[in-house]
Short mmCIF file of C-alpha atoms and ligand atoms in Angstrom, two decimals:
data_model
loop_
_atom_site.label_atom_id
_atom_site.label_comp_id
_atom_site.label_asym_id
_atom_site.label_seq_id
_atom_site.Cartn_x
_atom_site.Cartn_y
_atom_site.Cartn_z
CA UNK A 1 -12.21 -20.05 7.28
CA UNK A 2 -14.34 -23.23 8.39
CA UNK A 3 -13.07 -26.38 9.59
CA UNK A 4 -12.47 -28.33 6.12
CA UNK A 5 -10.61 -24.87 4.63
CA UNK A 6 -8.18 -24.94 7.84
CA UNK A 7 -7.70 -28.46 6.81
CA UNK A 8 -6.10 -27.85 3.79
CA UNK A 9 -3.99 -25.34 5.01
CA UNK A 10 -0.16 -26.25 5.27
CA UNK A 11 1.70 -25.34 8.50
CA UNK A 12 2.40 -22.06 9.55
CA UNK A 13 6.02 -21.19 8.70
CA UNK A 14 7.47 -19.90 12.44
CA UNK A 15 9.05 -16.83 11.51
CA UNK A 16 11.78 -14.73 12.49
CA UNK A 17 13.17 -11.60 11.94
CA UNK A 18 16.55 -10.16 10.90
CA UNK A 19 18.09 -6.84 9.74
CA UNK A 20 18.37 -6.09 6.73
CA UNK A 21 21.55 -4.21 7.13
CA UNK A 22 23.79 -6.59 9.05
CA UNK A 23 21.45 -9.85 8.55
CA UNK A 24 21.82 -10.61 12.51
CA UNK A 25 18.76 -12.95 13.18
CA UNK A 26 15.99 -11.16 15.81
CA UNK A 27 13.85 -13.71 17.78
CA UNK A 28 9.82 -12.73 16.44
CA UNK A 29 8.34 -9.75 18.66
CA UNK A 30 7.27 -6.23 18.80
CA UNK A 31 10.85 -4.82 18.24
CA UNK A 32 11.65 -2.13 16.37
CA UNK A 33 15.38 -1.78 15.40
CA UNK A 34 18.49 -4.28 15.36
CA UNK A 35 19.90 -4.29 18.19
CA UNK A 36 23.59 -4.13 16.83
CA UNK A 37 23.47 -1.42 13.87
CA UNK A 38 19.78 -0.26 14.38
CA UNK A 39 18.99 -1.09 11.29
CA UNK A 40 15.26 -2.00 9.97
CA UNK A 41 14.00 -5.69 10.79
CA UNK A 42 12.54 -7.56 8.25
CA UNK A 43 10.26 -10.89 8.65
CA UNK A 44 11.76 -14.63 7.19
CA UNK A 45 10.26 -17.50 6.71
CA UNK A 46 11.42 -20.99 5.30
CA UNK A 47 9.68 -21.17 2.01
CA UNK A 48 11.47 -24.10 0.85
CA UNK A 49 9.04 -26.26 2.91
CA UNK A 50 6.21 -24.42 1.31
CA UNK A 51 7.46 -25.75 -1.88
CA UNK A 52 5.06 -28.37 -3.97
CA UNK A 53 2.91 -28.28 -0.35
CA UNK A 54 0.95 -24.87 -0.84
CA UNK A 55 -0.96 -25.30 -4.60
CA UNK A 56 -3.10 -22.97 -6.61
CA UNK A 57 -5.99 -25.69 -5.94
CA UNK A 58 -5.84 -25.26 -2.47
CA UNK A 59 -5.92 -21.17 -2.21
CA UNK A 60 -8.83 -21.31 -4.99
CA UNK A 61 -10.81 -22.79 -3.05
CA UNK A 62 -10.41 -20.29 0.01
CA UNK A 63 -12.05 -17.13 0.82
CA UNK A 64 -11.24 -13.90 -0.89
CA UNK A 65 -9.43 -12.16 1.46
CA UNK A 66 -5.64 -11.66 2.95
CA UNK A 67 -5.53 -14.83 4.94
CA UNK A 68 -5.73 -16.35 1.50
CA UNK A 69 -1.76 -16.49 1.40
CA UNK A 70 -2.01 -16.98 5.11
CA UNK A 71 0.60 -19.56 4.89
CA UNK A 72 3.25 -16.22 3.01
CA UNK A 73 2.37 -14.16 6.21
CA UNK A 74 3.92 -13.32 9.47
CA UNK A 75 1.02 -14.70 11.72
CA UNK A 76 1.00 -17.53 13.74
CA UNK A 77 -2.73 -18.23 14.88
CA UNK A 78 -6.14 -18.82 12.95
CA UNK A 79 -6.72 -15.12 12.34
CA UNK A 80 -9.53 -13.29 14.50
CA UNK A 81 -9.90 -10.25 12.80
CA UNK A 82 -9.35 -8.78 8.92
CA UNK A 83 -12.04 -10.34 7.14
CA UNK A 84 -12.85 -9.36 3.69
CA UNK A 85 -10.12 -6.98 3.91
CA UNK A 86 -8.25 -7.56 -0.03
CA UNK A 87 -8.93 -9.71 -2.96
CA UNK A 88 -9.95 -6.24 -4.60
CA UNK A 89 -10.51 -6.02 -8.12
CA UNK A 90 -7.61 -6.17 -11.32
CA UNK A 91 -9.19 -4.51 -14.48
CA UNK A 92 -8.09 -3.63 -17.51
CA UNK A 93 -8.12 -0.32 -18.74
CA UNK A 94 -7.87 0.24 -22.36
CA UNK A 95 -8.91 3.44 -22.88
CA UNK A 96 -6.51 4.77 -20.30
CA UNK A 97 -4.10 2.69 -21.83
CA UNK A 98 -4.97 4.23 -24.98
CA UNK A 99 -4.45 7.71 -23.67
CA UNK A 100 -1.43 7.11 -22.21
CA UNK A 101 0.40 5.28 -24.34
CA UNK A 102 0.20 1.91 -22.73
CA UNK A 103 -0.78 -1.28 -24.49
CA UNK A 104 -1.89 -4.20 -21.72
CA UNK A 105 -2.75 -1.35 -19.49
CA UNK A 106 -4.52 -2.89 -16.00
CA UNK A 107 -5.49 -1.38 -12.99
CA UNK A 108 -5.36 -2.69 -9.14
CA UNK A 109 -8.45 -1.10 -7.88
CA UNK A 110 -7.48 -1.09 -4.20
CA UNK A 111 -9.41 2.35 -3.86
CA UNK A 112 -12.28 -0.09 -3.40
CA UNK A 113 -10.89 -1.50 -0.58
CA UNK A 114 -12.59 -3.08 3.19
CA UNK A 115 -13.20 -1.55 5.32
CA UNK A 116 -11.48 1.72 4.55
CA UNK A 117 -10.93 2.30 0.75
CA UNK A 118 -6.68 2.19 0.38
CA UNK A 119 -4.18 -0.18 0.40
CA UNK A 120 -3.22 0.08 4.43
CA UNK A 121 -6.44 -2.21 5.02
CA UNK A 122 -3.97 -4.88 4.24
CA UNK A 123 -0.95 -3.82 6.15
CA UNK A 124 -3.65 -3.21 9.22
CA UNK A 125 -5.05 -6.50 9.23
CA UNK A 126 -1.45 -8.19 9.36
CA UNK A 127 -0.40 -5.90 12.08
CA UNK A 128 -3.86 -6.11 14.10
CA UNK A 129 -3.42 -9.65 13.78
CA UNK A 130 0.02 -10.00 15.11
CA UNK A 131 -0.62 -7.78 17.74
CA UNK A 132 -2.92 -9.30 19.26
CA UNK A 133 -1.02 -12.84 19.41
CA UNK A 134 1.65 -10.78 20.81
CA UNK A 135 -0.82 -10.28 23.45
CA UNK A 136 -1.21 -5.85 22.84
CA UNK A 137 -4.69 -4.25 24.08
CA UNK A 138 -3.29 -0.73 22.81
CA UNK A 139 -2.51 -0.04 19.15
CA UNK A 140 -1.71 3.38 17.15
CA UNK A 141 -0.11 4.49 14.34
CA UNK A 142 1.79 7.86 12.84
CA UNK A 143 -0.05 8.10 9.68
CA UNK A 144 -0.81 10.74 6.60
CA UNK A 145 -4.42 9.53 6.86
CA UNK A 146 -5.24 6.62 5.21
CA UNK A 147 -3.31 4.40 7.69
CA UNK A 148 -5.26 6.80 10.37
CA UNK A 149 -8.39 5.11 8.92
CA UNK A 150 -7.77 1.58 8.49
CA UNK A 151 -6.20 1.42 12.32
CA UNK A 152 -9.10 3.09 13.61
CA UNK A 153 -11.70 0.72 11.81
CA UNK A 154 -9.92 -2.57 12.35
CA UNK A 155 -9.05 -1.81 15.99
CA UNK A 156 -13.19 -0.58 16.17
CA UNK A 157 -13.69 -4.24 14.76
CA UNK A 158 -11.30 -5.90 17.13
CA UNK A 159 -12.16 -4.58 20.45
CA UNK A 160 -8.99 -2.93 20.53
CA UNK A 161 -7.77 0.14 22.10
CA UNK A 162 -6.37 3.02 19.56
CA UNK A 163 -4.23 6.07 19.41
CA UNK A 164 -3.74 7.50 15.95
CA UNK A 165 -1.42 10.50 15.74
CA UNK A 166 -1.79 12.52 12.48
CA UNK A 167 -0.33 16.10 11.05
CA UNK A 168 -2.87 18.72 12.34
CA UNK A 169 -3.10 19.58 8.28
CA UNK A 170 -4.72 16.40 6.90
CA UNK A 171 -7.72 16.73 4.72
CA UNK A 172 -11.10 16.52 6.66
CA UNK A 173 -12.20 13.45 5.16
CA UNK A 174 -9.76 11.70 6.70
CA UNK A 175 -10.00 13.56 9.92
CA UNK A 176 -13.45 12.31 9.94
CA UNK A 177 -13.06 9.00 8.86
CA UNK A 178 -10.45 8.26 11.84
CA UNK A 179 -12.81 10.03 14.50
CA UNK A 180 -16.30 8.39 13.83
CA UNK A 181 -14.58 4.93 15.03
CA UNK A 182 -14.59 6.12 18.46
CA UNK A 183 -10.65 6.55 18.51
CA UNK A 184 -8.33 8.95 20.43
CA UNK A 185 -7.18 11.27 18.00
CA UNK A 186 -4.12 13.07 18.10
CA UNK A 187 -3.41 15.90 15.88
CA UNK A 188 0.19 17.00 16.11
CA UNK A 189 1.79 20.03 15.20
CA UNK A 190 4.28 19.67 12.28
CA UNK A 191 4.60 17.47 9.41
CA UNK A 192 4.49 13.35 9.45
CA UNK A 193 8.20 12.78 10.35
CA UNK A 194 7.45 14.98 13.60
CA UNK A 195 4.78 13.21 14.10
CA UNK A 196 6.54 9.38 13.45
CA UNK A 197 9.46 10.39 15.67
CA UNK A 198 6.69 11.43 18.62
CA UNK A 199 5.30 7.57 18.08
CA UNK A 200 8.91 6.37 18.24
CA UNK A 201 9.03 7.45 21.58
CA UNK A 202 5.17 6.14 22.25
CA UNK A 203 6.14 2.63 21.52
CA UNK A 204 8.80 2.80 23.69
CA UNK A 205 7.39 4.65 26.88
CA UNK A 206 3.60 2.76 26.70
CA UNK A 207 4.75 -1.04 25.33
CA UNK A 208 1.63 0.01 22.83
CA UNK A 209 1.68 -1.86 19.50
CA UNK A 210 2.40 0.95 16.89
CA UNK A 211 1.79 -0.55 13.77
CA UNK A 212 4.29 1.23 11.47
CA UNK A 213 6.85 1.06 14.37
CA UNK A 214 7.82 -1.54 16.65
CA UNK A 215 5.24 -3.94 14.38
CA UNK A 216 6.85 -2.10 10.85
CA UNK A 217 8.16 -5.60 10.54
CA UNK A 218 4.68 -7.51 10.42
CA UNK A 219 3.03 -4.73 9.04
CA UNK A 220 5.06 -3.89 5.63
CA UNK A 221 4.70 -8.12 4.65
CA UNK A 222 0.73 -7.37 4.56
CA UNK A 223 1.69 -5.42 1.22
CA UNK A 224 2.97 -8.48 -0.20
CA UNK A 225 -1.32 -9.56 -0.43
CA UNK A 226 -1.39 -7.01 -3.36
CA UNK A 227 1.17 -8.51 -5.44
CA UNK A 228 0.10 -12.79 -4.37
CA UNK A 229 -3.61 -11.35 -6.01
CA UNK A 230 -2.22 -9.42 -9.12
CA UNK A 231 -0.32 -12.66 -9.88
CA UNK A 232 -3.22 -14.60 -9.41
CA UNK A 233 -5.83 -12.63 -10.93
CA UNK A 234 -3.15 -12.74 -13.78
CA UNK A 235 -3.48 -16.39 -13.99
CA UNK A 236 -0.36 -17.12 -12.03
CA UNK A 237 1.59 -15.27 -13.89
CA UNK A 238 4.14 -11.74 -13.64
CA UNK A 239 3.07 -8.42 -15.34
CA UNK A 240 5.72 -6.53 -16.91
CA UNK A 241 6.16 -3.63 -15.86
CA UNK A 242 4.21 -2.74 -12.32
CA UNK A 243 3.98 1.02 -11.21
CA UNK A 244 3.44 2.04 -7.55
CA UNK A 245 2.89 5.59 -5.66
CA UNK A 246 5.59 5.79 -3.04
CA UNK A 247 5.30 7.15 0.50
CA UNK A 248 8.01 5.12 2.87
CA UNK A 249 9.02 3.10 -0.02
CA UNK A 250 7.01 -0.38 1.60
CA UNK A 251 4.70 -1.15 -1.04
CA UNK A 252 7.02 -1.30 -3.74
CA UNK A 253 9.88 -3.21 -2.05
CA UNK A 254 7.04 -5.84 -0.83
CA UNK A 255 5.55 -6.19 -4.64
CA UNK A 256 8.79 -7.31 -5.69
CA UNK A 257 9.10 -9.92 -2.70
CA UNK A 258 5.80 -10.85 -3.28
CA UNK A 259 6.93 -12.43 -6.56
CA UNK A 260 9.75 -13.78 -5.92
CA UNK A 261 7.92 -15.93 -2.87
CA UNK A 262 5.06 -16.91 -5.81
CA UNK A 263 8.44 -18.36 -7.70
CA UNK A 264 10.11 -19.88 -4.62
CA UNK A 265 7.52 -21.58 -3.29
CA UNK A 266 6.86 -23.17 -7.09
CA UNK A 267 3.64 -20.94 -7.48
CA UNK A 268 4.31 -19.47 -10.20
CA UNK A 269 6.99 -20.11 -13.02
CA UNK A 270 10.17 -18.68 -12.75
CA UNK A 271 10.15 -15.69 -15.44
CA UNK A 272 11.50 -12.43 -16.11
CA UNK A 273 11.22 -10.11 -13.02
CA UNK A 274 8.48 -7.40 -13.32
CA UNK A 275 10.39 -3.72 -13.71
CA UNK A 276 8.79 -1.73 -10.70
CA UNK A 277 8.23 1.49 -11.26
CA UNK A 278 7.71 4.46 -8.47
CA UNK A 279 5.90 7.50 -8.29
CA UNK A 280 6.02 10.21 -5.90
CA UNK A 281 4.89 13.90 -6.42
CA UNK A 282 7.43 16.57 -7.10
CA UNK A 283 6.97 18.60 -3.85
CA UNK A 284 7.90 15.44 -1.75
CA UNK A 285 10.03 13.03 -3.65
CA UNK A 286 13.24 12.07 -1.57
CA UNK A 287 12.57 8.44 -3.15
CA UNK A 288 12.52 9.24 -6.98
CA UNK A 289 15.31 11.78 -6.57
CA UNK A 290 17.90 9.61 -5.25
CA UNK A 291 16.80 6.92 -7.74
CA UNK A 292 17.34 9.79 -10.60
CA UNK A 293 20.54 11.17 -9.39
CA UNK A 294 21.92 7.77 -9.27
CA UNK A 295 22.63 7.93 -5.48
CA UNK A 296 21.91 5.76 -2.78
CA UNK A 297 21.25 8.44 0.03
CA UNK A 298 18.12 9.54 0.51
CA UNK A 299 18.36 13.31 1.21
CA UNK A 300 15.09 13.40 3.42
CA UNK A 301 12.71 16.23 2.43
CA UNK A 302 12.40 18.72 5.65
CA UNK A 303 8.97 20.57 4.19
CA UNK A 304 6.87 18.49 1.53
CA UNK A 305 4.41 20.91 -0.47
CA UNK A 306 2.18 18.54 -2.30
CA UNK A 307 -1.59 18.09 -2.63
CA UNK A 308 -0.51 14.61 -1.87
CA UNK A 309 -0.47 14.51 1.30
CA UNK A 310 -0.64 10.50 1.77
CA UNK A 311 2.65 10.01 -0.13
CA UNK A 312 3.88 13.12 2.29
CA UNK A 313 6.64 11.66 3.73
CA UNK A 314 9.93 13.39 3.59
CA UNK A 315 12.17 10.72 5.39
CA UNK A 316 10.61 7.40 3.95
CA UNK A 317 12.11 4.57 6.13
CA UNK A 318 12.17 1.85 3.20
CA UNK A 319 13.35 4.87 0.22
CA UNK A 320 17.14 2.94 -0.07
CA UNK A 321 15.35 -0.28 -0.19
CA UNK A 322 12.63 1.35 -2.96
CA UNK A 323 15.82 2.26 -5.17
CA UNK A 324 17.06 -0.63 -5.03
CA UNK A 325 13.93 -2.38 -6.11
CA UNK A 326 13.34 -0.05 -8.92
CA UNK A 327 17.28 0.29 -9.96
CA UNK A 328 17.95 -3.71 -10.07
CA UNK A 329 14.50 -4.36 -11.69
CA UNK A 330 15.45 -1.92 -15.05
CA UNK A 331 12.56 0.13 -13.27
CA UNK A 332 12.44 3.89 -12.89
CA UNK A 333 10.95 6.97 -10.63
CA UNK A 334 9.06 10.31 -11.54
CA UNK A 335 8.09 12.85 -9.40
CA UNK A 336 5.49 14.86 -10.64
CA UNK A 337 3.67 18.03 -10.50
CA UNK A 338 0.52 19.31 -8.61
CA UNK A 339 -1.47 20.12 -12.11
CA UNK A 340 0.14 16.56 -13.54
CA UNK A 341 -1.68 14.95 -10.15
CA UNK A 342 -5.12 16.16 -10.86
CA UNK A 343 -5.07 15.77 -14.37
CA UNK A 344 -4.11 11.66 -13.60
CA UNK A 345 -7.17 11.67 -11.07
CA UNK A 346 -9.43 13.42 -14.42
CA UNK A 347 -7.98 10.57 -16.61
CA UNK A 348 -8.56 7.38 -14.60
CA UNK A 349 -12.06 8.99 -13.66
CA UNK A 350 -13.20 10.04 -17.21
CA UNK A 351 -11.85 7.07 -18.89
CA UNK A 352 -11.86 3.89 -16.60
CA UNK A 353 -14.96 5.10 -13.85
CA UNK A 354 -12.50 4.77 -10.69
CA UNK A 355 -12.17 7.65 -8.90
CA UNK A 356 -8.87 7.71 -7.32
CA UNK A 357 -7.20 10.02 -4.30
CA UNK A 358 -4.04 11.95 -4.87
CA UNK A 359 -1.65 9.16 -4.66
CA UNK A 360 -3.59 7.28 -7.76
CA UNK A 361 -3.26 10.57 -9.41
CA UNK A 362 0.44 9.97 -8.89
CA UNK A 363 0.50 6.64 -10.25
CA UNK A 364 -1.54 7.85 -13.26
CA UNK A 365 0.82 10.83 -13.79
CA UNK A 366 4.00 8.86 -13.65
CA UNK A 367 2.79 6.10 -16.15
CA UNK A 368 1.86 9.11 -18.44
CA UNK A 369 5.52 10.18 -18.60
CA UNK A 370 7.05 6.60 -18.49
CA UNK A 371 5.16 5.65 -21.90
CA UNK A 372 6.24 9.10 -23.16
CA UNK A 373 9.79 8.40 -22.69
CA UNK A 374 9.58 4.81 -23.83
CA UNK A 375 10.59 2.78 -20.42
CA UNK A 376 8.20 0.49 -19.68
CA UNK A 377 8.78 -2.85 -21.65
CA UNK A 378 6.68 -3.33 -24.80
CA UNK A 379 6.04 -6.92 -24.39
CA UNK A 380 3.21 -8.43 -21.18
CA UNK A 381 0.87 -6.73 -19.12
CA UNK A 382 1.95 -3.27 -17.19
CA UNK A 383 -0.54 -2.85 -13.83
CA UNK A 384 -0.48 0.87 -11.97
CA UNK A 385 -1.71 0.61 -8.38
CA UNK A 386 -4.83 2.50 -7.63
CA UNK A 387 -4.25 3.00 -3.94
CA UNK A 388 -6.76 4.62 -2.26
CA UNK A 389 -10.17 6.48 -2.96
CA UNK A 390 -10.87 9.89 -4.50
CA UNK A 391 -13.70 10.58 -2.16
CA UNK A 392 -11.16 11.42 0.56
CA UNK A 393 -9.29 14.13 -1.37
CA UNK A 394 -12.67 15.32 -2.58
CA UNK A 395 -11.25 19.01 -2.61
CA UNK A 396 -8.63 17.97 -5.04
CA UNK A 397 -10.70 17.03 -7.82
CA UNK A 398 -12.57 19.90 -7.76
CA UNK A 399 -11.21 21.84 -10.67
CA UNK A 400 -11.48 19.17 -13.04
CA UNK A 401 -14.72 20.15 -14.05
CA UNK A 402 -17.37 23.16 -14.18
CA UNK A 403 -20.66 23.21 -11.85
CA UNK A 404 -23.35 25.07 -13.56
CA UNK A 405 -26.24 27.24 -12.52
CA UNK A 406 -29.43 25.44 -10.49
CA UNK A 407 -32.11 25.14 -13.81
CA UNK A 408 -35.69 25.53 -13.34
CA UNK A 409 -37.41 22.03 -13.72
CA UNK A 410 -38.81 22.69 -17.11
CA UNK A 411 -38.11 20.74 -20.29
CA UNK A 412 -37.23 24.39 -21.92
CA UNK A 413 -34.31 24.57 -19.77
CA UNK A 414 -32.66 21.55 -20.74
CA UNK A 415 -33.10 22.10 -24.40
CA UNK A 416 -31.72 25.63 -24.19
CA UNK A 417 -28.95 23.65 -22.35
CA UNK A 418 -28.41 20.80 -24.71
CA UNK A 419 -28.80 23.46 -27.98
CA UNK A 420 -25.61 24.96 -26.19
CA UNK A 421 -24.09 21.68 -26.42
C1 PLP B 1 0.66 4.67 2.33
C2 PLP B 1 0.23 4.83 0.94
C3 PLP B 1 1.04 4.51 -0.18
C4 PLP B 1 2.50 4.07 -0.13
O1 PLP B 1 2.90 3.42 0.95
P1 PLP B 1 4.42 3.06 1.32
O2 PLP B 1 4.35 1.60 1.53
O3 PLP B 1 4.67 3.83 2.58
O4 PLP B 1 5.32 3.47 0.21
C5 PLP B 1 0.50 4.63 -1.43
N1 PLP B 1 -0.75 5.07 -1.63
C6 PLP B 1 -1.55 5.41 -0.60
C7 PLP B 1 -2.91 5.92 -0.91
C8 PLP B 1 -1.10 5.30 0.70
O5 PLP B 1 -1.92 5.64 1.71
ZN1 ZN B 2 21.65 -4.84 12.19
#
């Protein structure tokens, strides 16, 4: 931002934390827990003085990126690093729409994201950011690969120290797309929750800034930047019905606060509350179970057998909070199969040009079967996250079509070809 855009900024809110189990207040740091019931912290800020001070005027005429809602997030200098990170696109897609089922269909394409292709670019910049006004040299992360990438990248950017610590299994893309940013890798036998416990114990032991654990707090509001631009792009205004892949349950739980801020801080008009809607694949649901069986317990999954391995998370740390969203918003949750998965990644890439990962397969595959059963709402626009990029599950989308024999380069070949139609 340049001098006359910090101008016409309103103050930084100074936030604080507080658990969202027992609501005891937590003074703003790298902590991890509540201290009383260990329960998960969660940022606040006082939006009533936000209120009539913050305009639409005044963020159109900032730069497209995260810090455009800078004023909505839990940082409290001029930010250094996460430029051009967000403000990705919001398209509609009728002819997906039209094969699902969907009237007002639109699509977030955050598979198009800076500087690494998914929707963690956000969560990293908020994190990165925080850490270093918390004074941290060291970050890491426990990821299922796309959060691998975006630390590595924005800590490459910010002169920062990293230690990413990813299940040995994770698909080579990703492998590669962590390592080439000059990172220390570690590759850890067993599946993500081994490997999120491990960082647990990291945080602790090194006082490192681990951005989905003792900075989960700053790091889950970043997701919040998806829903402020949908709203926008909208015209200041709510879709109806919003469906989201689910890993540890963040994203969705943040959509729906992202909203409500809009409406709090007099953004946007009060309205009818989007229904959220959550997708997970069959072979690792925990989140969409619960929220079937009517249950509040999340029975974590101990061995998740999915191609989606970036929704992979058997014990998701925000899955109460995800049914909650879902179950008070008239939303819903599918889980759904392998084939359904790569047949969603085929639709979105044969009918709307976006190729997505696994997880957008998800999304596509769930909003398939909630048109079929008739539970998204008829009337207003429904938008399915796209949240990361099909060239890093390249092996997945493999069988979607046939590769045919090398030609010779003569104009009889292709007509024999095109004759065979
Ligand atoms: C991490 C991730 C999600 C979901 O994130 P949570 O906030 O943990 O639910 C969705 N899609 C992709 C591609 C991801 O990497
Ligand atoms: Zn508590």
């Amino acid at each position: 931002m340049n001098q006359a855009q910090i101008q016409t900024r309103a103050p930084m809110a100074p936030e604080m934390l507080r658990c969202r189990m027992c609501h005891t207040p937590v003074e703003s740091g790298p902590v991890h827990v509540c201290e009383e019931c260990f329960g998960p912290l969660e940022v606040v800020y006082d939006l009533d003085r936000l209120k009539g001070v913050l305009t639409r005027d005044q963020i159109a005429r900032r730069p497209t990126d995260v810090w455009r809602y800078v004023e909505l997030l839990p940082i409290r200098e001029e930010p250094t690093i996460g430029r051009g990170v967000g403000w990705t696109p919001l398209l509609p897609a009728p002819r997906l729409g039209k094969a699902l089922g969907v009237r007002d269909l639109w699509i977030k394409v955050d598979s198009s994201n800076h500087p690494t292709q998914s929707f963690k670019d956000r969560v990293v910049a908020v994190a990165l950011q925080r850490a270093i006004e918390f004074g941290m040299t060291v970050v890491g992360c426990a990821s299922t690969g796309n959060l691998a990438n975006s630390v590595a990248a924005q800590s490459a950017s910010a002169g920062l120290q990293a230690w990413i610590f990813i299940p040995e299994d994770l698909e080579a893309e990703k492998i590669v797309a962590t390592g080439v940013h000059g990172v220390r890798l570690v590759r850890v036998k067993g599946v993500y929750d081994d490997v999120n416990r491990l960082c647990a114990e990291v945080a602790d032991r090194f006082s490192w800034g681990i951005v989905n654990v003792n900075l989960r707090a700053y790091y889950s509001e970043g997701s919040k930047t998806m829903g402020f631009e949908i709203a926008e792009q909208l015209g200041w205004t709510t879709p109806a019905n919003v469906v989201a892949p689910m890993a540890g349950g963040s994203l969705i739980t943040k959509l729906r606060k992202s909203f409500k801020e809009l409406t709090t801080v007099g953004l946007i008009e009060p309205a009818t509350e989007p229904r959220f809607f959550g997708a997970q694949a069959a072979g690792c649901s925990p989140i969409t179970t619960a929220m079937q069986e009517g249950s509040d317990r999340i029975r974590p999954v101990k061995e998740p057998r999915t191609i989606a391995r970036s929704l992979a998370i058997g014990n998701p740390a925000d899955g109460t909070f995800a049914v909650e969203t879902m179950r008070e918003t008239g939303g819903w949750g599918e889980g759904v199969s392998d084939p359904e998965i790569i047949e969603g990644i085929r639709l979105l890439a044969t009918l709307e040009g976006v190729f997505t990962e696994t997880a957008g397969g998800v999304a596509v595959a769930a909003t398939k079967r909630l048109a079929a059963v008739g539970r998204l709402a008829n009337e207003g626009a429904t938008v399915l996250c796209v949240t990361g990029n099909g060239l890093k599950t390249s092996e997945a989308a493999r069988s979607t079509f046939e590769l045919s024999a090398p030609i010779d380069p003569r104009l009889s070949e292709v007509e024999r070809l095109v004759s065979a139609g």
